[in-house]
Amino acid sequence: MKADAVIIGAGISGSSIAWHLAKKGMRNIKVFDASYLTAGATGRCGAGVRTQWGTKTNCLLAKKSMEFFEEAGDLLDYKEDIEFKQAGYLILATTREEEAIFDKNIKVQHDIGIPSKRLTVQEALQIVPHLNPDSFLSASFCEKDGHLNPFRMTDAFYQAAKRLGVEFFFYEPVTDIKTNHASIEAVITDRRIIETDVVIDAAGGHAKEIAAMAGIDVPVFSEKHEILATEPTYPMQDPMVMSFSKNIYCQQVPHGSFLMGRSNPDAKHNHDVTSSWQFLEKMAKTVCDILPDIGKLRVVRQWGGLYNNSPDRQPIISSVDELPGFYVACGFSGHGFMFSPITGDLISDLILDKEPAINAAALSIKRFDETSNGDYETSVV
Amino acid sequence: MKKHNVYVCRCEDVTLDELYYWIHRGFTTFEGLKRQLRIGMGPCQGQICGEVIRRELANFLKKHPADVKTHTIRPLIMGVPLEAIAKAGDQDES
Ligand SMILES: Cc1cc2nc3c(=O)[nH]c(=O)nc-3n(C[C@H](O)[C@H](O)[C@H](O)COP(=O)(O)OP(=O)(O)OC[C@H]3O[C@@H](n4cnc5c(N)ncnc54)[C@H](O)[C@@H]3O)c2cc1C
């Protein structure tokens, strides 16, 4: 089999890249996934989308992506409901230091036109009346932020890409990548060889292992993040409520259930996605402190997924000097769902040699070669 | 019986009609269907829909039902209020 480009991974990134590439005119694109559509982090994520970031790069990626989500149904000609809920993110500051960081972040956001605001406790309570007023000092809010159904959003890219002729192969893991000096010759799966000279590594939690098959070292690691869902209830919370210092994000999705998650500072660097009671207990305590009314809801399920983290917690969307034709889209550090439209746009520009919408150097894998890099994203859960 | 009158998932109100709509769009595994239809994600956690959908998929794929995988079993087995979990945790610490 021959292909003009092989995409490895059919999560939100691989699907978006496939559609963007096909839309910009590339033909004979093949996507391989070891499992089913959205089997990786994409089908396990909170699917929150926000523009309130601390670094300029992340703000730009988020803003461009949000503009896409606002039009996604039309752009992709998708008939199902992508369940876009644009009711904001309310981010709580619980310490003086955090308040100072939010003041700084908001300047970065305003510089590029993100309409975020600082709110007092009273103002925050008007948006989310069931917040515990003693649990925070002030907040930051942007009404443009929100949530989408990750399965539907991926399906939208998938169906649109298929209509443009992209071929998808599921349950067919890539097992090797054949190179000859500095060029790519083929991608090998468990059942065929695909001759190609363009490969896009969008394998999420396994992106490092895929790159290693081509002899490329990508400085990322994977770690488990856990999340739970409650029974559905009546609409009672508009925005996502989040706190970096208390380590929680909690959102009611249009279906009616609440999704909430937190990170584990002691998480090991591996591919484990099993559920733990420690998460359940800490999560329950944190949410009962900040949003006591939510404590009445029953948990129906919990699960885990992989964050793929980069050294500066910003994505790697890049070509690779050592191996022309090899592209990586990984290291999303827990935020690849919300960046997926711009990921597809940027990777396809790199491949087709077009001027990218955002300065590519900031996302290049080369940035980790330099010793002085202070632009670390701290606004993460 | 009309397909739109048959409920294959009572937690999420999914009819046989809707099930086949997504099967025909190429979602022919339980995990794939689960992510479009929320089957197996509700309060019963797949205990009711699991077998029904296994049988439909087996019919469609012309396989033996035993060869069709159903849902991943995840905690919790039964819904528990968050505040009960938070309180039970406190007792352990005291
Ligand atoms: C609990 C949790 C909550 C999150 N919440 C949010 C959020 O609110 N907002 C947000 O923006 N992001 C969130 N994220 C992060 C987000 O889920 C990811 O950044 C994003 O889904 C990454 O998409 P992807 O397509 O790059 O990777 P994945 O979705 O992981 O896709 C990679 C694909 O590669 C396939 N693959 C792996 N190995 C191979 C192989 N050898 N051959 C072929 N295919 C292979 C896998 O099967 C998989 O389908 C969250 C993540 C987790 C775990």
Coordinates of C-alpha atoms and ligand atoms in Angstrom, one line a residue:
Chain A
M1 CA 0.0 0.0 0.0
K2 CA 1.1 3.6 -0.7
A3 CA 0.2 6.8 1.0
D4 CA 1.1 10.5 0.6
A5 CA 0.8 10.9 4.3
V6 CA 0.2 8.5 7.2
I7 CA -1.3 9.8 10.4
I8 CA -0.7 7.6 13.5
G9 CA -3.5 8.0 16.0
A10 CA -7.2 8.7 15.6
G11 CA -7.8 10.8 18.6
I12 CA -9.0 14.4 18.3
S13 CA -5.5 15.5 17.1
G14 CA -5.2 12.8 14.3
S15 CA -8.7 13.4 13.2
S16 CA -8.3 17.2 13.0
I17 CA -4.9 16.9 11.2
A18 CA -6.5 14.5 8.7
W19 CA -9.4 16.9 7.9
H20 CA -7.2 20.0 7.7
L21 CA -4.7 18.2 5.4
A22 CA -7.4 16.9 3.1
K23 CA -9.2 20.3 3.1
K24 CA -6.0 22.0 2.0
G25 CA -5.7 19.7 -0.9
M26 CA -3.6 16.7 0.1
R27 CA -4.8 13.4 -1.2
N28 CA -4.2 9.7 -0.3
I29 CA -4.0 10.3 3.4
K30 CA -4.3 7.2 5.7
V31 CA -4.9 7.2 9.4
F32 CA -4.1 4.2 11.6
D33 CA -5.2 3.6 15.1
A34 CA -4.4 0.7 17.5
S35 CA -8.0 0.8 18.8
Y36 CA -11.3 2.6 18.1
L37 CA -12.0 6.3 17.4
T38 CA -11.4 8.2 20.6
A39 CA -9.9 5.3 22.5
G40 CA -7.0 7.4 23.9
A41 CA -7.1 10.5 26.0
T42 CA -9.7 12.1 23.8
G43 CA -12.5 9.7 24.8
R44 CA -11.5 10.1 28.5
C45 CA -11.1 13.8 28.8
G46 CA -13.1 16.5 30.5
A47 CA -13.5 18.2 27.1
G48 CA -13.3 21.7 28.7
V49 CA -12.2 24.4 26.3
R50 CA -10.8 27.7 27.7
T51 CA -8.9 30.8 26.6
Q52 CA -7.7 31.8 30.0
W53 CA -4.1 30.9 29.9
G54 CA -0.8 32.2 31.3
T55 CA 1.5 32.1 28.3
K56 CA 1.0 34.0 25.1
T57 CA 1.4 30.9 23.0
N58 CA -1.3 29.0 24.9
C59 CA -3.6 32.0 24.7
L60 CA -3.2 32.2 21.0
L61 CA -3.7 28.5 20.4
A62 CA -6.8 28.6 22.5
K63 CA -8.3 31.7 20.9
K64 CA -7.8 30.4 17.4
S65 CA -9.3 27.0 18.4
M66 CA -12.3 28.6 20.1
E67 CA -13.1 30.6 16.9
F68 CA -13.2 27.2 15.1
F69 CA -15.4 25.5 17.7
E70 CA -17.9 28.4 17.4
E71 CA -18.4 27.5 13.7
A72 CA -17.5 23.8 13.9
G73 CA -20.9 22.4 12.9
D74 CA -21.0 24.5 9.7
L75 CA -17.3 24.2 8.9
L76 CA -17.4 20.4 9.1
D77 CA -21.0 20.1 7.8
Y78 CA -21.9 18.0 10.8
K79 CA -25.5 17.0 11.3
E80 CA -25.4 15.7 14.9
D81 CA -25.2 18.0 17.9
I82 CA -21.6 18.6 19.1
E83 CA -23.1 19.9 22.4
F84 CA -21.1 23.1 22.5
K85 CA -21.8 24.8 25.8
Q86 CA -20.2 28.2 25.9
A87 CA -21.0 29.3 29.5
G88 CA -17.5 30.2 30.6
Y89 CA -14.8 29.1 33.0
L90 CA -14.8 30.5 36.5
I91 CA -11.3 30.0 37.9
L92 CA -10.9 30.6 41.6
A93 CA -7.9 32.2 43.2
T94 CA -7.5 30.9 46.8
T95 CA -4.2 32.5 47.8
R96 CA -2.6 36.0 47.5
E97 CA 0.1 34.6 45.2
E98 CA -2.5 33.1 43.0
E99 CA -4.3 36.4 42.8
A100 CA -1.1 38.0 41.6
I101 CA -0.7 35.4 38.9
F102 CA -4.2 35.9 37.7
D103 CA -3.6 39.7 37.5
K104 CA -0.6 39.0 35.3
N105 CA -2.3 36.3 33.2
I106 CA -5.3 38.6 32.5
K107 CA -2.9 41.2 30.9
V108 CA -1.5 38.5 28.6
Q109 CA -5.1 37.5 27.7
H110 CA -6.3 41.1 27.1
D111 CA -3.3 41.8 24.9
I112 CA -4.6 39.4 22.3
G113 CA -8.3 40.2 22.8
I114 CA -9.5 37.5 25.1
P115 CA -12.5 39.0 27.0
S116 CA -11.6 37.7 30.5
K117 CA -12.4 39.5 33.7
R118 CA -11.3 39.5 37.3
L119 CA -14.3 39.0 39.7
T120 CA -14.9 39.5 43.4
V121 CA -16.4 36.7 45.5
Q122 CA -19.8 38.4 45.3
E123 CA -19.6 38.6 41.5
A124 CA -18.6 35.0 41.3
L125 CA -21.5 34.0 43.4
Q126 CA -23.9 35.6 41.0
I127 CA -22.7 33.3 38.3
V128 CA -22.4 30.2 40.5
P129 CA -24.6 30.7 43.6
H130 CA -23.7 27.3 45.2
L131 CA -20.0 28.2 45.5
N132 CA -18.7 28.1 49.1
P133 CA -17.9 31.9 49.6
D134 CA -15.2 31.0 52.2
S135 CA -13.3 28.7 49.8
F136 CA -11.7 31.4 47.6
L137 CA -10.6 35.0 47.5
S138 CA -11.5 36.2 44.0
A139 CA -11.9 34.7 40.6
S140 CA -11.2 35.1 36.9
F141 CA -13.9 34.5 34.3
C142 CA -14.3 34.3 30.5
E143 CA -17.7 33.8 29.1
K144 CA -16.3 32.4 25.8
D145 CA -14.9 29.3 27.5
G146 CA -16.9 26.1 27.7
H147 CA -17.3 22.5 26.8
L148 CA -18.0 20.2 23.9
N149 CA -18.9 16.5 23.6
P150 CA -15.4 15.0 22.7
F151 CA -16.9 12.0 21.0
R152 CA -19.1 14.1 18.7
M153 CA -16.3 16.6 18.0
T154 CA -14.0 13.8 16.9
D155 CA -16.7 12.1 14.9
A156 CA -17.3 15.5 13.2
F157 CA -13.7 15.7 12.0
Y158 CA -13.7 12.0 11.2
Q159 CA -16.8 12.0 9.0
A160 CA -15.7 15.2 7.3
A161 CA -12.2 13.8 6.6
K162 CA -13.8 10.6 5.2
R163 CA -15.9 12.6 2.9
L164 CA -12.8 14.2 1.5
G165 CA -11.3 10.7 0.9
V166 CA -9.2 10.1 3.9
E167 CA -9.0 6.4 4.8
F168 CA -9.1 5.3 8.5
F169 CA -7.9 1.9 9.7
F170 CA -8.9 0.9 13.3
Y171 CA -7.6 -1.8 15.5
E172 CA -4.4 -1.8 13.5
P173 CA -1.4 -0.7 15.6
V174 CA 1.7 0.7 14.0
T175 CA 4.6 -1.5 15.0
D176 CA 7.5 0.1 13.2
I177 CA 8.7 3.0 11.0
K178 CA 11.2 2.2 8.4
T179 CA 13.8 4.9 7.7
N180 CA 16.9 5.1 5.5
H181 CA 19.5 7.6 6.7
A182 CA 17.5 10.8 6.9
S183 CA 14.4 9.8 5.0
I184 CA 11.2 7.9 5.8
E185 CA 10.4 4.8 3.7
A186 CA 7.4 3.1 5.2
V187 CA 5.1 2.7 8.1
I188 CA 4.6 -0.9 9.3
T189 CA 1.5 -2.1 11.1
D190 CA 0.6 -5.5 12.5
R191 CA -0.8 -6.4 9.0
R192 CA 0.7 -4.3 6.2
I193 CA 3.5 -2.1 5.0
I194 CA 2.6 1.4 3.8
E195 CA 5.1 3.1 1.6
T196 CA 5.2 6.9 2.4
D197 CA 7.5 9.7 3.1
V198 CA 5.3 11.8 5.4
V199 CA 4.4 10.5 8.8
I200 CA 2.5 12.4 11.5
D201 CA 2.8 11.2 15.1
A202 CA -0.5 11.9 16.8
A203 CA -0.4 8.9 19.1
G204 CA -1.1 10.9 22.3
G205 CA 0.1 9.0 25.4
H206 CA 2.2 6.8 23.0
A207 CA 3.7 9.5 20.9
K208 CA 7.2 9.1 22.5
E209 CA 7.2 5.4 21.6
I210 CA 6.0 6.0 18.1
A211 CA 8.7 8.6 17.5
A212 CA 11.3 6.2 18.9
M213 CA 10.3 3.8 16.2
A214 CA 11.7 6.4 13.8
G215 CA 14.8 7.0 15.9
I216 CA 13.5 10.3 17.2
D217 CA 13.6 11.4 20.8
V218 CA 10.6 13.5 21.9
P219 CA 11.0 14.9 25.4
V220 CA 7.5 14.0 26.7
F221 CA 6.2 11.6 29.3
S222 CA 2.8 10.2 30.1
E223 CA 1.0 10.1 33.4
K224 CA -2.4 9.0 34.6
H225 CA -5.1 11.6 35.3
E226 CA -8.4 10.5 36.9
I227 CA -11.9 11.8 36.5
L228 CA -15.5 10.9 37.5
A229 CA -19.0 11.5 36.4
T230 CA -22.2 11.9 38.5
E231 CA -25.7 11.0 37.7
P232 CA -27.4 13.6 35.5
T233 CA -29.4 16.3 37.3
Y234 CA -31.3 19.5 36.3
P235 CA -29.2 22.4 34.9
M236 CA -27.6 24.0 38.0
Q237 CA -24.1 25.2 37.0
D238 CA -23.4 27.2 33.9
P239 CA -19.6 27.6 33.9
M240 CA -16.8 25.2 34.5
V241 CA -15.5 25.9 38.0
M242 CA -11.7 25.4 38.4
S243 CA -9.0 26.0 40.9
F244 CA -5.3 25.3 40.3
S245 CA -4.4 25.7 44.0
K246 CA -7.2 23.4 45.2
N247 CA -6.6 21.1 42.3
I248 CA -10.0 20.7 40.9
Y249 CA -12.1 21.2 37.8
C250 CA -15.8 20.6 37.8
Q251 CA -18.3 21.1 35.1
Q252 CA -21.9 20.2 34.4
V253 CA -22.2 19.0 30.8
P254 CA -25.3 19.5 28.7
H255 CA -26.3 15.9 29.3
G256 CA -26.9 16.9 32.9
S257 CA -24.1 15.0 34.7
F258 CA -21.2 16.6 36.4
L259 CA -17.6 15.8 35.3
M260 CA -14.8 16.5 37.7
G261 CA -11.1 15.7 37.9
R262 CA -7.9 16.6 39.7
S263 CA -4.3 15.7 39.2
N264 CA -2.1 13.5 41.4
P265 CA 1.3 15.2 42.1
D266 CA 2.8 11.8 42.8
A267 CA 1.6 10.2 39.5
K268 CA 4.2 7.9 38.0
H269 CA 5.4 8.3 34.4
N270 CA 3.8 5.3 32.7
H271 CA 0.8 4.2 30.7
D272 CA -1.4 3.0 33.6
V273 CA -5.0 4.2 33.4
T274 CA -6.6 2.2 36.2
S275 CA -9.0 3.9 38.7
S276 CA -8.0 4.4 42.3
W277 CA -10.0 4.9 45.5
Q278 CA -7.5 7.6 46.6
F279 CA -8.6 9.8 43.7
L280 CA -12.3 9.2 44.6
E281 CA -11.8 10.2 48.2
K282 CA -9.7 13.3 47.5
M283 CA -12.0 14.4 44.7
A284 CA -15.1 14.0 46.9
K285 CA -13.5 16.1 49.7
T286 CA -12.3 18.9 47.3
V287 CA -15.7 19.3 45.6
C288 CA -17.6 19.2 48.9
D289 CA -15.4 22.1 50.2
I290 CA -15.9 24.3 47.1
L291 CA -19.3 23.3 45.8
P292 CA -21.1 21.7 48.8
D293 CA -24.4 21.1 47.0
I294 CA -22.7 18.9 44.4
G295 CA -21.9 16.5 47.3
K296 CA -25.5 15.3 47.2
L297 CA -25.1 13.8 43.7
R298 CA -24.2 10.2 43.2
V299 CA -21.0 9.2 41.4
V300 CA -21.9 6.7 38.7
R301 CA -18.5 6.1 37.2
Q302 CA -14.8 7.0 37.4
W303 CA -12.0 6.3 34.9
G304 CA -8.5 7.4 34.0
G305 CA -6.6 8.6 31.0
L306 CA -3.1 9.8 30.0
Y307 CA -1.8 13.3 30.0
N308 CA 1.2 13.5 27.7
N309 CA 3.4 16.3 29.2
S310 CA 6.1 18.4 27.7
P311 CA 8.9 20.1 29.7
D312 CA 7.2 23.5 29.6
R313 CA 3.6 22.2 29.6
Q314 CA 2.9 23.6 26.1
P315 CA 2.3 21.4 23.1
I316 CA 4.9 20.2 20.6
I317 CA 3.5 20.8 17.1
S318 CA 6.6 20.5 15.0
S319 CA 8.6 19.1 12.1
V320 CA 11.9 17.3 13.0
D321 CA 15.2 18.5 11.5
E322 CA 16.9 15.0 11.7
L323 CA 14.1 13.3 9.8
P324 CA 12.4 15.4 7.1
G325 CA 8.8 14.3 6.6
F326 CA 8.3 13.4 10.2
Y327 CA 5.9 15.6 12.2
V328 CA 4.9 15.4 15.9
A329 CA 1.7 16.7 17.6
C330 CA 1.9 15.7 21.2
G331 CA 2.9 17.0 24.7
F332 CA -0.5 18.7 25.1
S333 CA 0.0 18.4 28.8
G334 CA -3.7 17.8 29.5
H335 CA -5.1 20.3 27.0
G336 CA -5.0 18.8 23.6
F337 CA -8.7 18.6 23.1
M338 CA -9.2 22.4 23.3
F339 CA -6.2 23.0 21.0
S340 CA -7.2 20.4 18.4
P341 CA -8.4 22.7 15.6
I342 CA -5.2 24.8 15.6
T343 CA -3.1 21.6 15.9
G344 CA -4.6 20.4 12.6
D345 CA -4.2 23.8 11.0
L346 CA -0.6 24.2 12.0
I347 CA 0.6 20.7 11.2
S348 CA -1.0 20.8 7.8
D349 CA 0.7 24.2 7.1
L350 CA 4.0 22.8 8.1
I351 CA 3.6 19.8 5.8
L352 CA 2.3 21.9 2.9
D353 CA 4.9 24.6 3.4
K354 CA 2.4 27.3 4.1
E355 CA 2.8 30.3 6.4
P356 CA 1.5 29.1 9.8
A357 CA -1.2 31.1 11.7
I358 CA 1.0 31.2 14.8
N359 CA 4.8 31.5 15.1
A360 CA 5.9 28.0 14.7
A361 CA 9.1 28.4 16.6
A362 CA 7.3 28.6 19.9
L363 CA 5.8 25.1 19.4
S364 CA 8.9 23.6 17.7
I365 CA 10.6 20.6 19.3
K366 CA 13.8 22.7 18.9
R367 CA 12.9 25.0 21.8
F368 CA 14.0 22.3 24.2
D369 CA 17.6 22.4 22.8
E370 CA 18.0 25.9 24.1
T371 CA 19.0 26.3 27.7
S372 CA 17.2 29.6 28.5
N373 CA 13.5 29.0 28.3
G374 CA 11.4 30.6 31.0
D375 CA 8.0 30.5 29.5
Y376 CA 6.5 27.8 31.7
E377 CA 2.7 27.4 31.8
T378 CA 1.6 27.3 35.5
S379 CA -2.2 27.6 34.9
V380 CA -2.9 23.9 34.8
V381 CA -4.7 21.2 36.8
Chain B
M1 CA -42.5 -4.1 17.1
K2 CA -41.1 -0.9 15.5
K3 CA -37.4 -0.3 16.0
H4 CA -38.0 3.2 17.4
N5 CA -40.2 1.8 20.1
V6 CA -37.7 -0.6 21.4
Y7 CA -35.4 0.8 24.1
V8 CA -32.0 -0.9 24.2
C9 CA -30.7 1.4 27.0
R10 CA -33.1 2.6 29.7
C11 CA -30.6 4.8 31.4
E12 CA -30.0 7.0 28.4
D13 CA -33.2 6.4 26.4
V14 CA -31.5 4.8 23.4
T15 CA -33.8 3.1 20.9
L16 CA -33.0 0.2 18.6
D17 CA -33.3 2.6 15.7
E18 CA -30.6 4.9 17.1
L19 CA -28.4 2.0 17.8
Y20 CA -28.6 0.9 14.1
Y21 CA -28.1 4.5 12.9
W22 CA -24.7 4.5 14.6
I23 CA -23.9 0.9 13.7
H24 CA -24.4 1.8 10.0
R25 CA -22.1 4.8 10.4
G26 CA -19.3 2.3 11.2
F27 CA -19.5 2.0 15.0
T28 CA -19.6 -1.7 15.3
T29 CA -18.0 -2.3 18.7
F30 CA -19.5 -1.7 22.2
E31 CA -16.8 0.8 23.1
G32 CA -17.3 2.8 19.9
L33 CA -21.1 2.9 20.3
K34 CA -20.8 3.7 24.0
R35 CA -19.0 6.9 23.1
Q36 CA -21.6 8.1 20.7
L37 CA -24.8 6.9 22.5
R38 CA -23.7 6.8 26.2
I39 CA -24.9 3.2 26.4
G40 CA -23.2 1.6 29.4
M41 CA -22.4 5.0 31.0
G42 CA -25.6 5.5 33.0
P43 CA -26.7 4.3 36.5
C44 CA -26.9 0.6 35.4
Q45 CA -23.3 0.8 34.1
G46 CA -24.1 -1.6 31.2
Q47 CA -25.6 -4.3 33.3
I48 CA -28.9 -4.1 31.4
C49 CA -27.9 -2.8 27.9
G50 CA -24.7 -4.9 27.7
E51 CA -26.3 -8.2 26.8
V52 CA -28.9 -6.7 24.5
I53 CA -26.4 -4.8 22.5
R54 CA -24.0 -7.7 22.4
R55 CA -26.8 -9.7 20.8
E56 CA -27.6 -7.0 18.2
L57 CA -23.9 -6.6 17.3
A58 CA -23.5 -10.4 17.0
N59 CA -26.4 -10.5 14.6
F60 CA -25.1 -7.6 12.6
L61 CA -21.5 -8.9 12.5
K62 CA -22.6 -12.5 12.0
K63 CA -20.6 -13.6 15.0
H64 CA -21.3 -15.7 18.0
P65 CA -22.3 -13.4 20.9
A66 CA -19.5 -14.8 23.1
D67 CA -17.1 -13.3 20.5
V68 CA -18.5 -9.8 20.9
K69 CA -16.8 -7.8 23.6
T70 CA -19.1 -5.6 25.8
H71 CA -18.3 -2.8 28.2
T72 CA -15.3 -2.2 30.4
I73 CA -16.5 -2.6 34.0
R74 CA -15.5 0.5 36.0
P75 CA -16.0 1.6 39.6
L76 CA -18.4 2.3 41.2
I77 CA -20.7 -0.7 41.0
M78 CA -23.5 1.4 42.6
G79 CA -24.0 5.2 42.6
V80 CA -22.7 6.7 45.9
P81 CA -23.2 10.4 46.9
L82 CA -20.0 12.4 46.9
E83 CA -20.5 13.7 50.4
A84 CA -20.8 10.2 51.7
I85 CA -17.4 9.4 50.2
A86 CA -15.9 12.6 51.6
K87 CA -17.3 11.8 55.1
A88 CA -16.2 8.2 55.1
G89 CA -12.7 9.4 54.2
D90 CA -12.7 11.7 57.2
Q91 CA -13.6 8.9 59.6
D92 CA -10.6 6.9 58.4
E93 CA -8.3 9.8 59.3
S94 CA -9.6 10.4 62.9
Ligands
LIG1 C1 -8.8 12.9 32.7 C2 -8.4 13.8 31.6 C3 -9.1 15.0 31.5 C4 -8.8 15.9 30.4 N1 -9.4 17.1 30.3 C5 -9.2 17.9 29.2 C6 -10.0 19.1 29.0 O1 -10.9 19.4 29.8 N2 -9.7 19.9 28.0 C7 -8.7 19.5 27.1 O2 -8.5 20.3 26.1 N3 -8.0 18.4 27.2 C8 -8.2 17.6 28.3 N4 -7.4 16.5 28.5 C9 -6.3 16.2 27.5 C10 -6.8 15.7 26.2 O3 -7.6 14.5 26.4 C11 -5.7 15.3 25.3 O4 -4.7 16.3 25.3 C12 -6.2 15.0 23.9 O5 -7.3 14.2 23.9 C13 -5.1 14.4 23.1 O6 -5.6 14.0 21.8 P1 -4.7 13.2 20.9 O7 -5.5 12.9 19.7 O8 -3.4 13.9 20.7 O9 -4.3 11.8 21.7 P2 -5.3 10.5 22.0 O10 -6.7 10.9 22.1 O11 -4.6 9.9 23.2 O12 -5.1 9.7 20.7 C14 -4.0 8.9 20.4 C15 -4.4 7.7 19.6 O13 -3.2 7.0 19.2 C16 -3.5 5.7 19.2 N5 -2.3 4.9 19.2 C17 -1.4 4.7 20.3 N6 -0.4 3.9 19.9 C18 -0.7 3.6 18.6 C19 0.0 2.7 17.7 N7 1.2 2.1 18.0 N8 -0.5 2.6 16.5 C20 -1.6 3.3 16.1 N9 -2.3 4.0 17.0 C21 -1.8 4.2 18.2 C22 -4.4 5.5 20.4 O14 -5.2 4.3 20.3 C23 -5.3 6.7 20.4 O15 -6.5 6.6 19.8 C24 -7.7 15.6 29.5 C25 -7.1 14.3 29.6 C26 -7.4 13.5 30.6 C27 -6.7 12.1 30.7

